[in-house]
Amino acid sequence: MGKHITPNANSDKLFEQIYDFLLERIKRGEWKANEKLPSVRALATEFTVHRLTVFKAYQLLKQNNMVYVKDKSGYYVQPGNELPPGAQQDPIISAYVYDSHLSEIHQVQASYQFSKALLDPNLLPNRYLSDYVKRVFDLYPKVLGTYSTTQGDLELREALSHYFTERYRCELSSQDILITSGSQEAIDLLARVLVRPRDVVLLERPTYSPAIDVFQRQGAEIVPIEITPYGYCLEQVEELMQKYKPRLFYMNPTFQNPTGYTVPAEQRKRLVDMAAEHQCLLIEDDSNPDIYFEKAPPAPFFTYDTAGYVIYIRSFSKYIAPGLSIAMVACRPGIMNYLLKAKSLSDSGTPLLNQKIFLHYFFSERMQQHLEKLRIALAIRKEIMEEELSATSWQWSSPAGGFNLWIQLPESTIMDRLLASSREQSITFVPGSICDPLRDMNTRIRMSYSYLNEQQLREGLRRFISLYSELFP
Amino acid sequence: MGKHITPNANSDKLFEQIYDFLLERIKRGEWKANEKLPSVRALATEFTVHRLTVFKAYQLLKQNNMVYVKDKSGYYVQPGNELPPGAQQDPIISAYVYDSHLSEIHQVQASYQFSKALLDPNLLPNRYLSDYVKRVFDLYPKVLGTYSTTQGDLELREALSHYFTERYRCELSSQDILITSGSQEAIDLLARVLVRPRDVVLLERPTYSPAIDVFQRQGAEIVPIEITPYGYCLEQVEELMQKYKPRLFYMNPTFQNPTGYTVPAEQRKRLVDMAAEHQCLLIEDDSNPDIYFEKAPPAPFFTYDTAGYVIYIRSFSKYIAPGLSIAMVACRPGIMNYLLKAKSLSDSGTPLLNQKIFLHYFFSERMQQHLEKLRIALAIRKEIMEEELSATSWQWSSPAGGFNLWIQLPESTIMDRLLASSREQSITFVPGSICDPLRDMNTRIRMSYSYLNEQQLREGLRRFISLYSELFP
């Protein structure tokens, strides 16, 4: 076997060779579906390489759904990856490589899912929601027989227009609103409409992981903007706008994901002016401005926008009803025209039923009560996390809202080991590197306090902390 | 004004110049929002060009949402198309040109919408559907608090796997099924995963209009395959597969949209073998195999597939509950892996609520009763259309199922005139050219009998026929 491996190659090269070696044999069916693969130790000895190199190759095979891990006993061949009979190699599989890092982490089943920045379903007003659904059917008996328009239900768009106009005292017409099936669709449509290969896109560092994947898929050149508890360094932003003439800056400036940081009000207006001056669009992704612990965050960037350079994505479902998948985009007509065409080709409009349920629930009094309860519940969960974390030397900046803690582990942490051991203990978290456009930040992690209940949070975190001390004493 | 126009240019050039002239002035704000624009006659005189040239420019402006038509009194400036103050030109709008021909036709409001290949909402079992929705909430009280997995609800995928395995006696595992938000999403995801610029894609001629738009957007080179009441010419298909080594053949072989034709059983097996031999994927879009008038259509292509070359898109919502937007893709694992990544970046999974409602309704006994009634209702509507049409010299091939009639008008028909006059009479239909990858078929039209009720069908068609005789006596 060893002859397949070039002995003096550097470790990247070795890694690739081992990966290809394994992949080829799985595809050719030399190892059958559900068969146990050689151990990391055995392969490392056989190839005379470091075990970490073999481990990495297996990790990548796992990411690509070629192998799976069973209990703690090793790697097994994932069924269904054999070549179709007769085919020498699959001409299709090489087609179009997408990455979707976060969704791969979410596929892992675990007891302590600190990786999920989703709301615990028990925190939702499930009983009331089903009342609203029944009401919707009484009001619109033919709602399931009707397609929405591509742009979204007019009644909903008008209600949202009224809501934003009232709340922020800035005109927003129903014509400038598009309803999407969640914010992920909004980001994807905008990237497809606005970004071409080699366009420069500014992203926060760190940022929302799927946004990196989406803009990279479009072939964008990504330039990072550091985000800190004090926002951005505006001088740096201006310099980069001048130097690279970026197409757009995708930002998540309120209770940012993953850091929880909020860009202060005084930077918002200046940045909007700067964007207009440099003709750089700002995509403001605002996912949970209502989930604050003490006071409401500053008004969104779009409220400062007079020249039409801010595209505002607002998602609601994350903290109201994830099962509805409702978000909106507000933007100027020139961009809306293109978004509408893109949306009409990518689905037949967001389902009308979901829009109507959202409409009736979101603008109800019950909604305000739900929000108040939610803020308290999440504040308590965050405090439990921080209480447990205070026993460590780890660092984090306490967020004023949102779902996440962004934790700095000691520099000596070896992330791959921590990830693998945590999964064995049924604990998941998001490694910082997948949130970093530079794929660095190897000693940062995102842990969410929104999905687990108080007891699970405490238990899971205790286990995680003790696991960490064992690994890195 | 005339000086902007080059007098000896050919008519395409003239058309472009007039279009640009109007566009520039609207953007600069010389004509304000909702202001009436000069009449076709006046501009034609001013520019000394044929009225049709001006008319075309206005039509394109209308398609691009720059102008709108009010009653019959002329063209008006659509609000919101002015440049942002200070900007000389919009650097964004030139970004990424999409076409979405069918959705533009659907934006037209009309009394007699023969353009809509959708089911009349009155034909749906609305009352029963709402019972199923209530049942879903009793069974899954937290359904609105829960995200679906990217691949789709396992319970639904297992039910579908069982359904297809039973119905066609061919194994289909729940692992090989992806739930999508309607078939449009399925086509879009597949195009994005499988097609790169300059890949050759075979499309039926004519075909489902949005499919042309999607594959063109991906930069595919489109090669048409004629479809007739007898299916394809297999010799031609094989020749084209040999010559162009196409990536895939997108087909809609059962009650085809727009023609209503069905590819016969004996061609299906041969074509699947041919596809495997030439490593050309077949995307089989199957939207309403249950809507037949006398006997069920032949089994789908995918049931003949052993080598994994058929990708099966099955949509349900068109004839069950458009408001749910549920479809599925079945394909081999190598392609599924990529589809899952693409889907996870384009939305957060199809809403779970919609999947559960569909699950409980589709597999109910009530569903069979609904289908039986639907077949009768649609057969009657089709017969009414054909009765009225028999008074003309127009030609069509009576479909054995589906929603559409594909009508051949006399060769002397001038489609632009017919379209414009019909719209004035509040009648819409789909012009053949947008269903034709070659953008020809100028004397063909698609008229659907699914959306209007019996009286509207008769009335609308009588008006349309008499309008036609006036225009082209």
Short mmCIF file of N, CA and C in Angstrom, two decimals, chain A residues 64-65 80-81 84 90-93 95-100 103-104 118 121-122 124 126 129-130 133-134 137 141-147 181 184-185 188 192-194 196 210 213-214 217 247 279 281 307 318 321-325 332-335 337-338 341-342 344-348 351-354 357, chain B residues 64-65 80-81 84 90-93 95-100 103-104 118 121-122 124 126 129-130 133-134 137 141-147 181 184-185 188 192-196 210 213-214 217 247 279 281 307 318 321-325 332-335 337-338 341-342 344-348 351-354 357:
data_model
loop_
_atom_site.label_atom_id
_atom_site.label_comp_id
_atom_site.label_asym_id
_atom_site.label_seq_id
_atom_site.Cartn_x
_atom_site.Cartn_y
_atom_site.Cartn_z
N ASN A 64 -17.74 14.78 3.41
CA ASN A 64 -18.28 14.54 2.07
C ASN A 64 -19.22 13.34 2.03
N ASN A 65 -19.65 12.90 3.23
CA ASN A 65 -20.62 11.79 3.32
C ASN A 65 -20.12 10.50 2.70
N GLY A 80 -24.09 3.81 -0.53
CA GLY A 80 -24.59 4.62 -1.65
C GLY A 80 -23.53 5.42 -2.35
N ASN A 81 -22.27 5.22 -2.02
CA ASN A 81 -21.24 5.99 -2.68
C ASN A 81 -20.49 5.21 -3.75
N PRO A 84 -22.03 3.70 -10.08
CA PRO A 84 -23.04 2.86 -10.71
C PRO A 84 -22.33 1.74 -11.46
N ASP A 90 -17.52 8.63 -12.07
CA ASP A 90 -18.75 9.37 -12.19
C ASP A 90 -18.46 10.73 -12.81
N PRO A 91 -18.96 10.98 -14.02
CA PRO A 91 -18.64 12.24 -14.66
C PRO A 91 -19.37 13.42 -14.01
N ILE A 92 -20.32 13.10 -13.16
CA ILE A 92 -21.18 14.14 -12.62
C ILE A 92 -20.63 14.71 -11.33
N ILE A 93 -20.11 13.82 -10.49
CA ILE A 93 -19.79 14.25 -9.13
C ILE A 93 -18.81 15.41 -9.10
N ALA A 95 -18.93 17.91 -10.62
CA ALA A 95 -19.60 19.03 -11.27
C ALA A 95 -19.32 20.40 -10.67
N TYR A 96 -19.81 20.63 -9.49
CA TYR A 96 -19.90 22.01 -9.07
C TYR A 96 -19.78 21.94 -7.57
N VAL A 97 -18.63 22.27 -7.06
CA VAL A 97 -18.40 22.03 -5.65
C VAL A 97 -18.95 23.17 -4.80
N TYR A 98 -19.84 22.81 -3.95
CA TYR A 98 -20.39 23.73 -2.98
C TYR A 98 -19.81 23.39 -1.62
N ASP A 99 -19.67 24.37 -0.77
CA ASP A 99 -19.41 24.08 0.62
C ASP A 99 -20.57 24.59 1.44
N SER A 100 -20.90 23.86 2.46
CA SER A 100 -21.94 24.31 3.36
C SER A 100 -21.53 23.84 4.74
N SER A 103 -24.15 23.59 7.85
CA SER A 103 -25.18 22.55 7.74
C SER A 103 -24.57 21.19 8.04
N GLU A 104 -23.27 21.03 7.77
CA GLU A 104 -22.64 19.75 8.09
C GLU A 104 -22.54 19.54 9.60
N LEU A 118 -30.54 28.23 17.32
CA LEU A 118 -31.98 28.21 17.09
C LEU A 118 -32.67 28.29 18.43
N PRO A 121 -37.67 24.90 20.90
CA PRO A 121 -39.10 24.90 20.54
C PRO A 121 -40.03 25.09 21.74
N ASN A 122 -39.55 24.72 22.94
CA ASN A 122 -40.40 24.90 24.12
C ASN A 122 -40.60 26.35 24.52
N LEU A 124 -41.47 28.58 22.42
CA LEU A 124 -42.42 29.21 21.50
C LEU A 124 -43.85 29.03 21.99
N ASN A 126 -46.54 27.66 21.32
CA ASN A 126 -47.09 26.68 20.37
C ASN A 126 -48.62 26.63 20.35
N LEU A 129 -50.02 29.70 18.69
CA LEU A 129 -49.76 29.67 17.25
C LEU A 129 -50.79 28.83 16.52
N SER A 130 -51.16 27.70 17.13
CA SER A 130 -52.11 26.85 16.41
C SER A 130 -53.49 27.51 16.37
N VAL A 133 -53.38 29.72 13.41
CA VAL A 133 -53.49 28.96 12.18
C VAL A 133 -54.96 28.69 11.88
N LYS A 134 -55.70 28.30 12.90
CA LYS A 134 -57.12 28.02 12.68
C LYS A 134 -57.84 29.29 12.22
N PHE A 137 -57.38 29.92 8.60
CA PHE A 137 -58.24 29.11 7.74
C PHE A 137 -59.68 29.59 7.72
N PRO A 141 -60.42 30.65 3.56
CA PRO A 141 -60.63 29.20 3.40
C PRO A 141 -59.88 28.62 2.19
N LYS A 142 -59.56 29.47 1.20
CA LYS A 142 -58.89 28.91 0.02
C LYS A 142 -57.38 29.16 0.03
N VAL A 143 -56.84 29.41 1.22
CA VAL A 143 -55.42 29.79 1.28
C VAL A 143 -54.50 28.70 0.72
N LEU A 144 -54.88 27.46 0.86
CA LEU A 144 -54.02 26.39 0.34
C LEU A 144 -54.19 26.17 -1.16
N GLY A 145 -55.21 26.79 -1.71
CA GLY A 145 -55.43 26.66 -3.14
C GLY A 145 -54.82 27.80 -3.93
N THR A 146 -54.15 28.69 -3.24
CA THR A 146 -53.73 29.93 -3.88
C THR A 146 -52.22 30.09 -3.83
N TYR A 147 -51.63 30.43 -4.96
CA TYR A 147 -50.22 30.80 -4.97
C TYR A 147 -50.07 32.23 -4.47
N SER A 181 -38.43 33.07 1.75
CA SER A 181 -38.55 31.88 2.61
C SER A 181 -37.32 31.82 3.53
N GLN A 184 -31.93 32.92 4.68
CA GLN A 184 -30.96 32.22 3.82
C GLN A 184 -31.32 32.42 2.35
N GLU A 185 -32.59 32.35 2.03
CA GLU A 185 -33.00 32.59 0.65
C GLU A 185 -32.68 34.02 0.23
N ASP A 188 -28.99 34.29 -0.52
CA ASP A 188 -28.68 33.55 -1.74
C ASP A 188 -29.15 34.31 -2.98
N ARG A 192 -26.77 36.00 -5.90
CA ARG A 192 -26.89 35.59 -7.29
C ARG A 192 -27.16 36.78 -8.20
N VAL A 193 -27.90 37.76 -7.69
CA VAL A 193 -28.26 38.90 -8.52
C VAL A 193 -27.11 39.91 -8.59
N LEU A 194 -26.35 40.03 -7.52
CA LEU A 194 -25.40 41.14 -7.42
C LEU A 194 -23.95 40.76 -7.64
N ARG A 196 -20.73 38.71 -9.21
CA ARG A 196 -20.15 37.91 -10.28
C ARG A 196 -18.74 37.50 -9.89
N PRO A 210 -22.65 30.54 6.71
CA PRO A 210 -23.21 30.27 5.37
C PRO A 210 -23.04 31.44 4.40
N ASP A 213 -19.88 30.86 2.57
CA ASP A 213 -20.08 29.81 1.56
C ASP A 213 -20.82 30.34 0.33
N VAL A 214 -21.85 31.14 0.56
CA VAL A 214 -22.64 31.65 -0.56
C VAL A 214 -21.81 32.59 -1.44
N ARG A 217 -19.13 30.71 -3.33
CA ARG A 217 -19.71 29.96 -4.44
C ARG A 217 -19.91 30.86 -5.66
N ARG A 247 -18.09 45.47 -4.38
CA ARG A 247 -19.46 45.44 -4.84
C ARG A 247 -20.41 45.67 -3.67
N GLN A 279 -20.05 53.91 -3.69
CA GLN A 279 -20.96 53.06 -4.44
C GLN A 279 -20.82 51.59 -4.06
N LEU A 281 -22.70 48.70 -2.01
CA LEU A 281 -23.95 48.36 -1.34
C LEU A 281 -23.69 47.79 0.05
N ALA A 307 -29.77 57.37 -0.15
CA ALA A 307 -29.31 57.20 -1.53
C ALA A 307 -29.59 55.80 -2.09
N LYS A 318 -36.72 33.12 13.14
CA LYS A 318 -35.79 32.57 14.13
C LYS A 318 -36.34 32.68 15.55
N ALA A 321 -41.28 31.68 14.82
CA ALA A 321 -41.75 30.36 14.41
C ALA A 321 -40.85 29.86 13.29
N PRO A 322 -39.77 29.18 13.66
CA PRO A 322 -38.81 28.70 12.65
C PRO A 322 -39.51 27.89 11.55
N GLY A 323 -40.57 27.19 11.94
CA GLY A 323 -41.29 26.35 10.99
C GLY A 323 -41.98 27.14 9.89
N LEU A 324 -42.10 28.46 10.04
CA LEU A 324 -42.75 29.27 9.01
C LEU A 324 -41.78 29.72 7.93
N SER A 325 -40.52 29.91 8.31
CA SER A 325 -39.52 30.42 7.36
C SER A 325 -39.98 31.69 6.64
N ARG A 332 -34.05 49.20 -2.97
CA ARG A 332 -34.57 50.15 -3.96
C ARG A 332 -35.06 49.40 -5.20
N PRO A 333 -35.94 50.06 -5.97
CA PRO A 333 -36.61 49.39 -7.09
C PRO A 333 -35.66 48.78 -8.12
N GLY A 334 -34.54 49.44 -8.39
CA GLY A 334 -33.62 48.92 -9.40
C GLY A 334 -33.14 47.53 -9.05
N ILE A 335 -32.93 47.28 -7.77
CA ILE A 335 -32.49 45.96 -7.34
C ILE A 335 -33.68 45.01 -7.21
N ASN A 337 -36.32 44.81 -8.98
CA ASN A 337 -36.71 44.20 -10.26
C ASN A 337 -35.93 42.92 -10.53
N TYR A 338 -34.65 42.95 -10.24
CA TYR A 338 -33.82 41.77 -10.48
C TYR A 338 -34.10 40.66 -9.47
N LYS A 341 -37.18 38.72 -10.49
CA LYS A 341 -36.95 37.74 -11.55
C LYS A 341 -36.24 36.52 -10.99
N ALA A 342 -35.23 36.77 -10.16
CA ALA A 342 -34.48 35.65 -9.59
C ALA A 342 -35.40 34.79 -8.72
N SER A 344 -38.62 34.45 -8.94
CA SER A 344 -39.64 33.72 -9.71
C SER A 344 -39.05 32.47 -10.35
N LEU A 345 -37.74 32.48 -10.59
CA LEU A 345 -37.12 31.27 -11.15
C LEU A 345 -36.65 30.31 -10.08
N SER A 346 -36.56 30.77 -8.81
CA SER A 346 -36.02 29.86 -7.81
C SER A 346 -37.09 29.23 -6.94
N ASP A 347 -38.25 29.80 -6.88
CA ASP A 347 -39.41 29.07 -6.36
C ASP A 347 -40.65 29.77 -6.88
N SER A 348 -41.82 29.30 -6.50
CA SER A 348 -43.03 29.94 -7.02
C SER A 348 -43.59 30.90 -5.98
N PRO A 351 -44.73 30.25 0.34
CA PRO A 351 -46.12 29.76 0.50
C PRO A 351 -47.04 30.77 1.22
N LEU A 352 -48.22 30.94 0.65
CA LEU A 352 -49.16 31.92 1.16
C LEU A 352 -49.62 31.59 2.58
N LEU A 353 -49.84 30.33 2.86
CA LEU A 353 -50.27 29.92 4.20
C LEU A 353 -49.30 30.45 5.25
N ASN A 354 -48.01 30.25 5.03
CA ASN A 354 -46.99 30.67 5.98
C ASN A 354 -47.00 32.19 6.15
N ILE A 357 -50.18 33.14 8.27
CA ILE A 357 -50.04 32.81 9.70
C ILE A 357 -49.13 33.84 10.36
N ASN B 64 -39.81 45.36 -18.27
CA ASN B 64 -38.77 45.71 -17.31
C ASN B 64 -39.29 46.59 -16.17
N ASN B 65 -40.62 46.65 -16.07
CA ASN B 65 -41.25 47.42 -14.99
C ASN B 65 -40.89 48.90 -15.01
N GLY B 80 -40.64 54.84 -8.97
CA GLY B 80 -39.53 54.15 -8.31
C GLY B 80 -38.39 53.78 -9.22
N ASN B 81 -38.43 54.26 -10.49
CA ASN B 81 -37.34 53.90 -11.39
C ASN B 81 -36.35 55.04 -11.61
N PRO B 84 -31.19 57.21 -7.93
CA PRO B 84 -31.07 57.87 -6.63
C PRO B 84 -30.46 59.26 -6.83
N ASP B 90 -26.86 54.03 -12.49
CA ASP B 90 -26.89 53.03 -11.45
C ASP B 90 -25.86 51.95 -11.76
N PRO B 91 -24.85 51.82 -10.93
CA PRO B 91 -23.83 50.84 -11.24
C PRO B 91 -24.32 49.42 -10.99
N ILE B 92 -25.44 49.28 -10.35
CA ILE B 92 -25.91 47.97 -9.93
C ILE B 92 -26.79 47.32 -10.98
N ILE B 93 -27.64 48.13 -11.57
CA ILE B 93 -28.70 47.56 -12.39
C ILE B 93 -28.16 46.70 -13.52
N ALA B 95 -26.11 44.58 -13.35
CA ALA B 95 -25.42 43.46 -12.74
C ALA B 95 -25.58 42.11 -13.44
N TYR B 96 -26.72 41.56 -13.38
CA TYR B 96 -26.83 40.15 -13.69
C TYR B 96 -28.20 39.98 -14.28
N VAL B 97 -28.26 39.86 -15.56
CA VAL B 97 -29.56 39.90 -16.21
C VAL B 97 -30.22 38.53 -16.21
N TYR B 98 -31.35 38.49 -15.61
CA TYR B 98 -32.18 37.31 -15.59
C TYR B 98 -33.36 37.55 -16.52
N ASP B 99 -33.85 36.47 -17.09
CA ASP B 99 -35.14 36.58 -17.76
C ASP B 99 -36.10 35.66 -17.06
N SER B 100 -37.31 36.08 -16.95
CA SER B 100 -38.32 35.23 -16.37
C SER B 100 -39.61 35.53 -17.11
N SER B 103 -43.29 34.52 -15.67
CA SER B 103 -43.74 35.27 -14.50
C SER B 103 -44.19 36.67 -14.91
N GLU B 104 -43.61 37.19 -15.99
CA GLU B 104 -44.06 38.51 -16.44
C GLU B 104 -45.48 38.46 -17.00
N LEU B 118 -52.69 26.79 -13.76
CA LEU B 118 -52.88 26.47 -12.34
C LEU B 118 -54.30 25.97 -12.16
N PRO B 121 -58.85 27.49 -7.75
CA PRO B 121 -58.92 27.20 -6.30
C PRO B 121 -60.24 26.57 -5.88
N ASN B 122 -61.31 26.81 -6.66
CA ASN B 122 -62.60 26.22 -6.29
C ASN B 122 -62.66 24.71 -6.50
N LEU B 124 -60.40 22.75 -5.40
CA LEU B 124 -59.66 22.10 -4.32
C LEU B 124 -60.57 21.82 -3.13
N ASN B 126 -61.07 22.56 -0.16
CA ASN B 126 -60.57 23.53 0.82
C ASN B 126 -61.00 23.20 2.25
N LEU B 129 -59.09 20.23 3.54
CA LEU B 129 -57.70 20.59 3.78
C LEU B 129 -57.54 21.24 5.14
N SER B 130 -58.45 22.14 5.48
CA SER B 130 -58.28 22.83 6.75
C SER B 130 -58.48 21.85 7.92
N VAL B 133 -55.16 20.31 8.40
CA VAL B 133 -54.24 21.24 9.05
C VAL B 133 -54.45 21.18 10.56
N LYS B 134 -55.70 21.19 10.98
CA LYS B 134 -55.97 21.12 12.41
C LYS B 134 -55.44 19.81 13.00
N PHE B 137 -51.78 20.00 13.66
CA PHE B 137 -51.42 20.72 14.88
C PHE B 137 -51.70 19.90 16.14
N PRO B 141 -47.78 19.45 18.03
CA PRO B 141 -48.06 20.81 18.53
C PRO B 141 -46.88 21.77 18.35
N LYS B 142 -45.66 21.24 18.22
CA LYS B 142 -44.51 22.15 18.08
C LYS B 142 -44.04 22.28 16.64
N VAL B 143 -44.92 21.97 15.70
CA VAL B 143 -44.49 21.95 14.30
C VAL B 143 -43.98 23.32 13.84
N LEU B 144 -44.53 24.39 14.37
CA LEU B 144 -44.08 25.72 13.94
C LEU B 144 -42.80 26.14 14.64
N GLY B 145 -42.41 25.40 15.66
CA GLY B 145 -41.17 25.73 16.36
C GLY B 145 -39.99 24.95 15.85
N THR B 146 -40.21 24.14 14.83
CA THR B 146 -39.19 23.19 14.44
C THR B 146 -38.78 23.41 12.98
N TYR B 147 -37.46 23.44 12.77
CA TYR B 147 -36.97 23.45 11.40
C TYR B 147 -37.02 22.05 10.84
N SER B 181 -39.28 23.04 -2.16
CA SER B 181 -40.40 23.98 -2.12
C SER B 181 -40.92 24.18 -3.54
N GLN B 184 -40.20 24.29 -9.12
CA GLN B 184 -39.30 25.35 -9.59
C GLN B 184 -37.99 25.33 -8.81
N GLU B 185 -38.08 25.14 -7.51
CA GLU B 185 -36.84 25.07 -6.72
C GLU B 185 -36.00 23.86 -7.14
N ASP B 188 -34.20 24.67 -10.36
CA ASP B 188 -33.17 25.68 -10.11
C ASP B 188 -31.97 25.06 -9.40
N ARG B 192 -28.17 24.59 -10.94
CA ARG B 192 -27.01 25.20 -10.29
C ARG B 192 -25.95 24.17 -9.95
N VAL B 193 -26.38 22.97 -9.61
CA VAL B 193 -25.42 21.94 -9.22
C VAL B 193 -24.78 21.28 -10.44
N LEU B 194 -25.55 21.16 -11.53
CA LEU B 194 -25.08 20.34 -12.63
C LEU B 194 -24.56 21.10 -13.85
N VAL B 195 -24.98 22.34 -14.00
CA VAL B 195 -24.69 23.02 -15.27
C VAL B 195 -23.74 24.19 -15.10
N ARG B 196 -22.70 24.15 -15.89
CA ARG B 196 -21.76 25.27 -15.95
C ARG B 196 -21.83 25.93 -17.31
N PRO B 210 -40.06 28.51 -17.94
CA PRO B 210 -39.06 28.87 -16.94
C PRO B 210 -37.80 27.98 -16.98
N ASP B 213 -35.37 29.67 -19.18
CA ASP B 213 -34.76 30.80 -18.47
C ASP B 213 -33.69 30.34 -17.48
N VAL B 214 -33.99 29.27 -16.75
CA VAL B 214 -33.04 28.79 -15.73
C VAL B 214 -31.76 28.27 -16.39
N ARG B 217 -29.71 31.08 -17.89
CA ARG B 217 -29.04 31.84 -16.86
C ARG B 217 -27.75 31.16 -16.42
N ARG B 247 -24.73 17.48 -21.19
CA ARG B 247 -24.71 17.25 -19.76
C ARG B 247 -26.00 16.58 -19.30
N GLN B 279 -23.81 8.86 -21.15
CA GLN B 279 -23.57 9.58 -19.89
C GLN B 279 -24.24 10.94 -19.88
N LEU B 281 -27.42 12.84 -18.31
CA LEU B 281 -28.47 12.73 -17.30
C LEU B 281 -29.83 13.08 -17.91
N ALA B 307 -28.93 2.49 -13.95
CA ALA B 307 -27.57 3.02 -13.89
C ALA B 307 -27.49 4.38 -13.19
N LYS B 318 -49.32 21.32 -7.54
CA LYS B 318 -50.11 21.90 -8.63
C LYS B 318 -51.55 21.42 -8.60
N ALA B 321 -52.54 21.27 -3.61
CA ALA B 321 -52.62 22.48 -2.81
C ALA B 321 -51.45 23.38 -3.17
N PRO B 322 -51.66 24.23 -4.19
CA PRO B 322 -50.58 25.11 -4.64
C PRO B 322 -49.96 25.89 -3.48
N GLY B 323 -50.79 26.22 -2.49
CA GLY B 323 -50.31 27.01 -1.37
C GLY B 323 -49.29 26.29 -0.50
N LEU B 324 -49.15 24.98 -0.68
CA LEU B 324 -48.17 24.24 0.12
C LEU B 324 -46.78 24.24 -0.50
N SER B 325 -46.72 24.33 -1.83
CA SER B 325 -45.44 24.26 -2.54
C SER B 325 -44.59 23.07 -2.10
N ARG B 332 -29.61 9.67 -7.54
CA ARG B 332 -28.59 8.82 -6.91
C ARG B 332 -27.77 9.63 -5.90
N PRO B 333 -27.11 8.92 -4.97
CA PRO B 333 -26.44 9.60 -3.86
C PRO B 333 -25.38 10.61 -4.29
N GLY B 334 -24.65 10.31 -5.36
CA GLY B 334 -23.59 11.22 -5.79
C GLY B 334 -24.13 12.60 -6.09
N ILE B 335 -25.32 12.65 -6.68
CA ILE B 335 -25.93 13.94 -6.98
C ILE B 335 -26.63 14.51 -5.75
N ASN B 337 -25.79 14.37 -2.66
CA ASN B 337 -24.86 15.08 -1.78
C ASN B 337 -24.71 16.55 -2.18
N TYR B 338 -24.62 16.79 -3.47
CA TYR B 338 -24.45 18.17 -3.94
C TYR B 338 -25.74 18.96 -3.81
N LYS B 341 -26.16 20.22 -0.27
CA LYS B 341 -25.37 21.40 0.05
C LYS B 341 -25.99 22.65 -0.58
N ALA B 342 -26.40 22.51 -1.82
CA ALA B 342 -27.00 23.66 -2.50
C ALA B 342 -28.29 24.08 -1.79
N SER B 344 -29.09 23.62 1.32
CA SER B 344 -28.85 24.20 2.65
C SER B 344 -28.39 25.65 2.54
N LEU B 345 -27.80 26.02 1.40
CA LEU B 345 -27.42 27.44 1.24
C LEU B 345 -28.52 28.26 0.61
N SER B 346 -29.56 27.62 0.05
CA SER B 346 -30.55 28.45 -0.62
C SER B 346 -31.83 28.63 0.20
N ASP B 347 -32.06 27.78 1.16
CA ASP B 347 -33.07 28.08 2.18
C ASP B 347 -32.78 27.19 3.37
N SER B 348 -33.56 27.26 4.41
CA SER B 348 -33.25 26.42 5.57
C SER B 348 -34.15 25.20 5.59
N PRO B 351 -40.48 24.37 4.67
CA PRO B 351 -41.13 24.46 5.97
C PRO B 351 -41.80 23.15 6.40
N LEU B 352 -41.57 22.79 7.64
CA LEU B 352 -42.06 21.52 8.16
C LEU B 352 -43.59 21.47 8.17
N LEU B 353 -44.22 22.58 8.52
CA LEU B 353 -45.69 22.62 8.55
C LEU B 353 -46.26 22.14 7.21
N ASN B 354 -45.74 22.71 6.12
CA ASN B 354 -46.23 22.38 4.79
C ASN B 354 -46.00 20.91 4.47
N ILE B 357 -48.62 18.83 6.53
CA ILE B 357 -49.99 18.92 5.99
C ILE B 357 -50.08 18.04 4.74
#
